[in-house]
């Protein structure tokens, strides 16, 4: 593949019938060869490998056309995988007349844009208008990918892991180059970078960024980091399900809306490999897919989404609410929504903190999936996030063990997920077990486990430990501004009233609205709110409800 062709948008077609496959490719090339490159595959597995290669090269994929009836992996299953790799690619299903029910299912399950009935002769009437519409839709929503982005680092470098995880969670295409391989050595030498100073990020123009901070990574990857205005109607802090829901509803209802996020949209939910109990997705949806769709939807309505912006404080100046960032800049708005979610609590085991990003990970680090091949992976936690991660890593690892402090999973994990866990042969659960110590020099090598009932301890070999324990709100930056409970969760609405009395500094002639904090016009939604229901659907609902209450507040201001 020539360097020039790497950046030409691809039309990918997959059909297990060679004659049909050739016919589709022939008709597509006849019409689109001057502007697109047509890639043909004859099985879902072959097509996935092709998509993976295109992803690594940074080649954009505009549309995917998949036959429904294929052995081993049908068209719907393939399109689900394709969505993970290229969520913005338009999707069409090739079906026979008898398969219209399958097409309807595909629309519900994998958000298929269109279905085509075979045969499609003449293509001028039945094929090209559909593909034209797909390409027009892709062009309208497509964000130009950064071409040729390369990341050089060491396998067990915590700093390299941070950048890899940031790029992956933000769906930014890049190519990973190990620092000890010939190409990595050449890039380090060309940049004048000491191998100890990785990661090295090389942009499309050949610019070298040594040990970049996330703001630099975001800028190089083409992510928006700077607000276009100084003042907004609604400023949302945190891009999890609650924040994204508010951004969609706020922008769609005409509010000048900006969302600021420290790392990547989706929050903890965005790291889930499969959410199966969210309304409208009977076969489940990955957290990344859900977050990406919501982000695109918010942007389409006019919301700004800023990444790599760490908040440092909240100021109240009359009717103005100002959020200060860690870099000294700020942005102001008439109303603010706090939807910062929670972060995983640190594992209280000696050695664990020293190995973060080098075998010990908080949350489901999908970038480590391939490295888990043939390994024994340990997952700490007994709630849904831990179960979803364990199911995901069981597809890659030789064995996965869930470590649970409690006596069973029933108290904290959904029943559907428990059934999945119990049905996987290479996945087991150890109850009443905790990690007492993590061992390793440059990376995790072993764990000391303790039985909380018998007191027995044992040392086990381990290269990967994924931690999902507890939930701590990120609200220290709100000290002295809004009321919080003893654990740091933000109090709202009725919980602010003490014996029927309003908060001391409350000057409105009304009680706080249900999702309103102790500061008028500052609302709270999602996991960061005291007494909230820790579910994706409830977070999205609270985000939407907060917009309604913000409208009411703004109308009265």
XYZ file of C-alpha atoms in Angstrom:
557
model
C 0.000 0.000 0.000
C 1.473 3.368 -1.014
C 1.563 6.235 1.522
C -0.963 8.161 -0.545
C -3.460 5.292 -0.650
C -3.348 4.952 3.148
C -5.427 8.109 3.463
C -8.016 7.387 0.740
C -11.376 6.461 2.347
C -12.200 2.766 2.071
C -15.386 1.009 1.004
C -15.273 -2.493 2.450
C -17.507 -5.295 1.221
C -17.720 -8.817 2.660
C -19.641 -11.782 1.211
C -18.776 -15.491 1.497
C -20.004 -16.157 -2.065
C -16.959 -15.343 -4.266
C -19.072 -14.471 -7.292
C -21.254 -12.067 -5.311
C -18.199 -10.630 -3.575
C -16.539 -9.916 -6.909
C -19.750 -8.431 -8.313
C -20.177 -6.024 -5.412
C -16.547 -4.912 -5.614
C -16.788 -4.523 -9.395
C -19.872 -2.325 -9.214
C -18.418 -0.201 -6.424
C -15.121 0.344 -8.265
C -16.994 1.306 -11.425
C -18.614 4.227 -9.606
C -16.282 5.181 -6.747
C -12.723 4.184 -7.706
C -11.618 7.772 -8.252
C -12.479 8.878 -4.723
C -12.443 5.665 -2.663
C -10.499 2.434 -2.380
C -12.615 -0.728 -2.482
C -11.508 -3.588 -0.208
C -13.110 -7.010 -0.675
C -13.300 -9.901 1.832
C -14.950 -13.319 1.644
C -15.550 -13.953 5.360
C -16.247 -11.983 8.490
C -12.924 -13.049 10.015
C -11.007 -11.953 6.910
C -12.828 -8.624 6.889
C -12.062 -7.996 10.579
C -8.367 -8.587 9.939
C -8.543 -6.111 7.066
C -10.246 -3.534 9.306
C -7.624 -4.006 12.004
C -4.860 -3.330 9.498
C -6.648 -0.242 8.223
C -7.083 0.963 11.800
C -3.390 0.618 12.552
C -2.474 2.473 9.362
C -4.861 5.297 10.198
C -6.842 4.688 7.001
C -10.438 5.993 7.192
C -13.284 3.578 6.433
C -16.320 5.341 4.987
C -18.771 2.447 4.583
C -19.067 -1.302 5.174
C -21.398 -3.576 3.200
C -21.849 -7.040 4.717
C -23.798 -10.085 3.584
C -26.239 -11.359 6.215
C -25.911 -15.113 5.599
C -22.280 -16.057 6.222
C -21.017 -19.161 8.054
C -19.258 -18.851 11.454
C -19.958 -15.134 11.650
C -23.093 -13.634 10.105
C -23.379 -10.082 8.865
C -24.880 -8.713 12.073
C -22.108 -10.214 14.217
C -19.486 -8.849 11.828
C -20.984 -5.350 11.848
C -20.869 -5.359 15.666
C -17.107 -5.968 15.483
C -16.740 -3.400 12.712
C -18.452 -0.779 14.901
C -15.825 -1.267 17.597
C -13.029 -0.559 15.115
C -14.689 2.147 13.002
C -17.739 3.517 14.855
C -18.248 6.348 12.343
C -18.275 4.114 9.254
C -21.700 3.820 7.634
C -23.140 0.295 7.623
C -25.336 -1.607 5.148
C -26.563 -5.208 5.252
C -26.932 -7.291 2.065
C -30.016 -9.496 2.379
C -32.216 -11.776 0.333
C -35.949 -11.181 0.071
C -36.540 -13.752 2.810
C -34.253 -11.946 5.256
C -36.079 -8.673 5.796
C -36.629 -9.600 9.460
C -32.868 -9.867 9.825
C -32.476 -6.400 8.375
C -34.892 -4.972 10.935
C -32.968 -6.757 13.695
C -29.728 -5.282 12.365
C -31.155 -1.774 12.528
C -32.002 -2.314 16.209
C -28.831 -4.161 17.228
C -25.974 -2.557 15.317
C -27.510 0.706 14.130
C -27.413 -0.325 10.457
C -27.956 2.638 8.169
C -29.533 0.710 5.280
C -30.188 -2.744 3.906
C -29.886 -3.847 0.297
C -31.874 -6.612 -1.313
C -29.974 -8.984 -3.599
C -29.790 -8.859 -6.554
C -29.386 -5.074 -6.918
C -29.496 -4.858 -10.721
C -29.407 -2.325 -12.161
C -26.884 -0.766 -9.718
C -27.665 2.722 -11.008
C -31.143 2.413 -9.495
C -30.727 0.047 -6.547
C -27.094 0.191 -5.357
C -25.538 3.571 -6.104
C -28.277 5.755 -4.551
C -27.905 3.829 -1.290
C -24.100 4.038 -1.276
C -24.256 7.718 -2.245
C -26.427 8.353 0.817
C -24.057 6.393 3.047
C -21.042 8.345 1.834
C -22.841 11.672 2.145
C -23.788 10.837 5.736
C -20.228 9.738 6.542
C -18.732 12.874 5.015
C -21.112 15.070 7.021
C -20.225 13.448 10.360
C -16.621 12.476 9.656
C -13.901 14.089 11.723
C -10.604 14.049 9.904
C -8.343 11.486 11.537
C -4.805 12.388 12.361
C -2.732 10.621 9.747
C 0.419 8.771 10.635
C 0.235 9.233 14.426
C 2.820 6.933 16.045
C 3.428 6.249 19.711
C 6.787 4.842 20.798
C 7.070 3.355 24.270
C 7.971 0.429 26.483
C 5.619 -2.429 27.260
C 5.860 -1.845 31.024
C 6.040 1.963 30.991
C 3.295 3.485 33.128
C 3.546 6.783 31.227
C 3.230 4.961 27.898
C 0.145 3.146 29.181
C -1.501 6.446 30.149
C -1.096 7.839 26.627
C -2.156 4.575 24.943
C -5.253 4.378 27.113
C -6.118 8.044 26.460
C -5.847 7.637 22.679
C -7.798 4.372 22.690
C -10.630 5.702 24.846
C -10.937 8.767 22.620
C -11.015 6.570 19.471
C -7.957 8.393 18.113
C -6.130 6.250 15.518
C -2.451 5.670 16.196
C 0.200 3.036 15.680
C 2.020 1.553 18.676
C 5.755 1.110 18.118
C 7.706 -0.772 20.839
C 10.803 1.197 21.793
C 13.040 -1.875 21.627
C 12.118 -2.815 18.046
C 14.111 -1.471 15.065
C 11.515 1.080 13.997
C 11.144 2.317 17.563
C 14.904 2.669 17.942
C 15.078 4.626 14.673
C 12.284 6.985 15.740
C 13.885 7.589 19.150
C 17.211 8.356 17.523
C 15.643 10.666 14.951
C 13.852 12.594 17.696
C 16.944 12.743 19.893
C 14.916 11.030 22.602
C 16.514 8.957 25.334
C 14.755 5.557 25.646
C 14.140 6.384 29.304
C 12.079 9.453 28.311
C 9.281 7.579 26.559
C 6.604 7.840 25.476
C 7.455 9.579 22.237
C 4.495 10.753 20.151
C 5.214 11.427 16.479
C 2.572 13.406 14.616
C 1.608 13.285 10.947
C 4.038 16.044 10.029
C 6.917 14.282 11.756
C 6.843 16.474 14.857
C 8.239 14.742 17.950
C 6.576 15.157 21.349
C 8.639 13.642 24.166
C 6.780 12.589 27.328
C 3.752 14.706 26.334
C 1.053 15.660 28.807
C -2.525 14.734 27.932
C -3.364 18.242 26.732
C -0.585 17.931 24.146
C -1.693 14.419 23.201
C -5.254 15.659 22.724
C -4.127 18.540 20.520
C -1.895 16.290 18.403
C -4.747 13.787 18.037
C -7.090 16.494 16.748
C -9.320 16.613 19.828
C -10.874 19.923 20.855
C -9.367 21.370 24.038
C -10.181 25.097 23.950
C -13.675 26.634 24.269
C -14.749 28.771 21.352
C -16.605 31.215 23.619
C -16.066 32.771 27.026
C -19.647 32.425 28.225
C -22.299 29.686 27.859
C -25.811 28.938 29.002
C -24.876 25.475 30.298
C -21.436 24.250 31.330
C -21.194 20.507 31.965
C -18.264 19.157 33.986
C -17.746 15.455 33.281
C -18.459 13.450 30.142
C -19.963 10.244 31.512
C -23.518 9.097 30.676
C -25.078 11.886 32.772
C -22.954 14.604 31.179
C -23.445 13.280 27.668
C -27.200 13.001 28.211
C -27.304 16.611 29.392
C -25.178 17.761 26.443
C -27.567 16.143 23.964
C -30.702 17.591 25.550
C -29.199 20.968 26.382
C -27.829 21.589 22.897
C -30.928 20.190 21.162
C -33.101 22.612 23.155
C -31.102 25.660 22.098
C -28.817 26.190 25.079
C -25.242 27.238 24.316
C -23.675 24.117 25.782
C -20.091 23.117 26.503
C -18.924 19.856 28.080
C -15.467 19.592 29.641
C -13.888 16.200 30.325
C -10.591 15.323 31.993
C -9.824 12.145 30.032
C -12.432 10.630 27.681
C -16.179 10.766 27.248
C -18.060 7.782 28.609
C -16.594 7.758 32.102
C -16.465 4.373 33.800
C -19.345 3.184 31.626
C -17.271 3.994 28.547
C -14.749 1.363 29.632
C -17.339 -1.426 29.833
C -16.808 -4.091 27.190
C -20.531 -4.898 27.034
C -23.557 -3.258 28.678
C -26.478 -5.632 28.336
C -29.155 -4.117 30.553
C -29.465 -0.717 28.865
C -32.840 0.017 27.292
C -33.037 -0.433 23.527
C -30.006 -2.714 23.080
C -31.298 -6.294 23.497
C -27.956 -7.783 22.468
C -25.898 -5.317 24.463
C -23.631 -2.471 23.439
C -20.068 -1.664 24.403
C -19.540 1.356 26.610
C -17.262 2.851 23.983
C -19.915 2.557 21.282
C -22.589 4.104 23.494
C -20.329 6.988 24.501
C -19.204 7.645 20.936
C -22.769 7.756 19.630
C -23.820 10.110 22.419
C -20.836 12.390 21.852
C -21.496 12.569 18.099
C -25.162 13.244 18.776
C -24.341 16.101 21.155
C -21.878 17.645 18.690
C -24.423 17.349 15.878
C -26.846 19.438 17.949
C -24.160 22.072 18.481
C -22.596 21.212 21.847
C -18.864 21.734 22.282
C -16.924 18.817 23.795
C -13.526 19.659 25.280
C -11.058 16.957 26.296
C -8.027 16.887 28.621
C -9.371 19.711 30.779
C -8.803 19.118 34.492
C -10.988 21.304 36.723
C -9.502 23.057 39.760
C -12.297 25.144 41.241
C -15.775 26.657 41.018
C -16.430 30.372 41.619
C -19.784 32.083 42.081
C -19.959 35.751 41.073
C -23.561 36.947 41.178
C -25.380 35.245 38.283
C -22.101 33.954 36.826
C -20.741 30.472 37.576
C -17.074 30.132 36.659
C -15.121 26.872 36.383
C -11.360 27.222 36.755
C -8.988 24.762 35.089
C -5.700 23.419 36.374
C -3.775 25.404 33.743
C -5.082 28.715 35.116
C -7.713 29.364 32.439
C -11.443 29.385 33.065
C -14.843 29.316 31.380
C -18.104 30.843 32.610
C -21.787 30.054 32.259
C -25.218 30.943 33.557
C -25.690 27.391 34.848
C -23.417 24.451 35.629
C -23.994 20.710 35.758
C -21.637 18.613 37.870
C -21.463 15.099 36.414
C -17.914 14.094 37.304
C -18.847 10.573 38.325
C -16.606 8.553 40.601
C -13.202 6.933 40.422
C -12.103 3.512 41.625
C -10.675 3.396 45.125
C -7.021 2.434 45.410
C -6.173 -1.116 46.385
C -4.864 -1.027 49.984
C -2.115 -3.571 49.335
C 1.618 -2.875 49.642
C 3.323 -2.686 46.257
C 0.165 -2.020 44.267
C 0.633 1.743 43.878
C 4.180 1.281 42.592
C 2.950 -0.966 39.769
C 0.050 1.115 38.422
C 0.179 1.034 34.624
C 2.767 -1.757 34.814
C 0.489 -4.705 35.487
C -1.920 -3.100 37.942
C -4.784 -1.226 36.292
C -7.844 0.573 37.597
C -10.787 -0.068 35.307
C -10.897 -2.168 32.175
C -7.772 -1.215 30.198
C -8.748 -2.632 26.811
C -5.324 -1.749 25.392
C -3.927 -4.605 27.497
C -6.236 -7.271 26.029
C -3.767 -8.698 23.516
C -1.003 -8.778 26.130
C -3.204 -11.031 28.284
C -3.024 -13.880 25.752
C -1.948 -17.075 27.491
C -1.847 -15.350 30.894
C -3.713 -15.792 34.176
C -5.558 -12.516 34.751
C -6.963 -11.427 38.114
C -9.940 -9.070 38.522
C -10.720 -7.514 41.915
C -14.336 -6.565 42.634
C -17.795 -8.043 42.839
C -20.025 -5.580 40.984
C -21.081 -5.376 37.333
C -17.971 -3.539 36.134
C -15.737 -6.314 37.459
C -17.955 -8.998 35.935
C -18.034 -7.319 32.525
C -14.245 -6.939 32.559
C -13.761 -10.582 33.535
C -16.013 -11.771 30.715
C -14.130 -9.547 28.275
C -10.643 -10.688 29.298
C -11.714 -14.345 29.277
C -11.707 -14.056 25.472
C -7.971 -13.340 25.516
C -6.466 -14.807 28.685
C -5.745 -18.441 29.448
C -7.635 -18.052 32.740
C -9.422 -15.244 34.591
C -10.091 -15.223 38.328
C -12.447 -12.784 40.036
C -11.405 -11.985 43.615
C -14.363 -11.013 45.828
C -14.184 -9.919 49.462
C -17.783 -10.974 50.087
C -19.211 -14.461 50.378
C -20.915 -14.361 46.941
C -21.640 -12.229 43.882
C -25.396 -12.130 44.430
C -25.355 -9.022 46.608
C -23.563 -6.774 44.105
C -23.742 -8.208 40.567
C -26.746 -8.458 38.220
C -28.139 -11.958 37.826
C -27.719 -11.993 34.027
C -24.013 -11.284 34.458
C -23.589 -13.916 37.170
C -25.063 -16.480 34.756
C -22.542 -15.441 32.096
C -19.639 -15.688 34.525
C -20.702 -19.161 35.653
C -20.993 -20.380 32.054
C -17.422 -19.479 31.002
C -15.022 -22.393 31.403
C -11.831 -20.393 31.881
C -13.349 -17.976 34.398
C -13.627 -18.709 38.108
C -14.610 -16.790 41.240
C -12.821 -16.818 44.589
C -15.044 -15.415 47.332
C -13.873 -14.170 50.725
C -10.513 -13.396 49.120
C -8.458 -10.194 49.073
C -5.133 -9.020 47.689
C -2.661 -8.586 50.539
C 0.411 -7.578 48.516
C 1.571 -7.013 44.940
C 5.082 -8.091 43.946
C 7.311 -7.063 41.061
C 10.251 -4.919 40.015
C 9.574 -3.228 36.686
C 6.142 -4.871 36.363
C 3.667 -7.030 38.279
C 4.945 -10.565 38.778
C 2.960 -12.054 41.664
C 0.211 -11.468 44.226
C -0.230 -12.551 47.814
C -3.863 -13.536 48.358
C -5.561 -13.981 51.701
C -8.649 -15.967 52.672
C -10.740 -13.744 54.948
C -12.375 -16.732 56.659
C -9.501 -19.151 57.298
C -6.695 -16.606 57.348
C -4.717 -18.759 54.901
C -2.418 -16.891 52.496
C -0.792 -17.928 49.235
C 1.430 -16.371 46.597
C 0.342 -16.707 42.952
C 2.030 -15.679 39.732
C 0.251 -12.770 38.045
C 1.085 -10.333 35.268
C -2.220 -8.447 35.090
C -4.485 -7.222 37.871
C -7.583 -5.127 37.090
C -9.176 -3.368 40.059
C -12.861 -2.398 40.435
C -13.405 -1.649 44.124
C -15.547 1.042 45.692
C -16.357 4.447 44.314
C -14.814 7.743 45.387
C -16.245 11.056 44.095
C -13.848 13.568 42.556
C -15.141 16.613 44.439
C -12.156 18.040 46.344
C -12.160 20.979 43.923
C -15.588 21.956 45.281
C -14.394 22.436 48.890
C -16.153 25.361 50.553
C -18.463 25.990 47.591
C -21.200 23.326 47.531
C -22.500 21.101 50.304
C -21.308 17.479 50.299
C -21.855 14.465 52.521
C -19.128 12.884 54.659
C -17.948 10.758 51.715
C -17.684 13.697 49.315
C -20.857 13.092 47.302
C -22.753 16.295 46.434
C -26.040 16.891 48.217
C -29.032 18.077 46.188
C -32.690 19.031 46.505
C -34.538 17.641 49.546
C -31.288 16.353 51.080
C -30.195 19.979 51.576
C -33.149 20.789 53.817
C -32.515 20.333 57.544
C -35.731 20.275 59.585
C -37.392 22.028 56.668
C -34.826 24.850 56.595
C -32.921 25.803 53.468
C -29.082 25.932 53.298
C -27.485 28.818 55.208
C -26.222 30.628 52.091
C -29.357 29.964 50.023
C -30.888 33.297 48.966
C -33.584 32.122 46.531
C -37.255 32.455 47.514
C -37.817 28.768 46.822
C -36.471 25.375 47.859
C -33.623 23.897 45.810
C -34.803 21.932 42.795
C -34.494 18.160 43.008
C -31.074 17.991 41.281
C -29.855 21.411 42.406
C -26.892 21.804 44.745
C -26.554 24.271 47.634
C -25.554 26.888 45.024
C -28.481 28.034 42.841
C -27.935 27.217 39.191
C -25.386 24.494 39.946
C -26.974 21.114 39.276
C -25.720 17.577 39.894
C -26.389 14.339 37.995
C -25.083 10.792 37.953
C -22.845 8.906 40.346
C -21.357 12.018 41.972
C -24.751 12.937 43.415
C -25.465 11.715 46.940
C -27.914 8.788 47.058
C -27.954 8.358 43.269
C -28.697 5.033 41.588
C -25.437 3.752 40.102
C -26.771 2.700 36.699
C -26.172 4.057 33.189
C -29.865 4.544 32.442
C -30.511 6.525 35.620
C -27.458 8.719 34.952
C -28.681 9.539 31.445
C -32.134 10.283 32.848
C -30.734 12.589 35.512
C -28.695 14.412 32.869
C -31.838 15.050 30.833
C -33.808 16.060 33.926
C -31.070 18.477 34.983
C -31.456 20.326 31.666
C -35.174 20.791 32.331
C -34.416 22.201 35.782
C -31.664 24.418 34.335
C -34.215 25.824 31.871
C -36.532 26.605 34.794
C -33.709 28.307 36.684
C -32.593 30.361 33.674
C -36.132 31.524 32.977
C -36.410 32.860 36.543
C -32.946 34.459 36.637
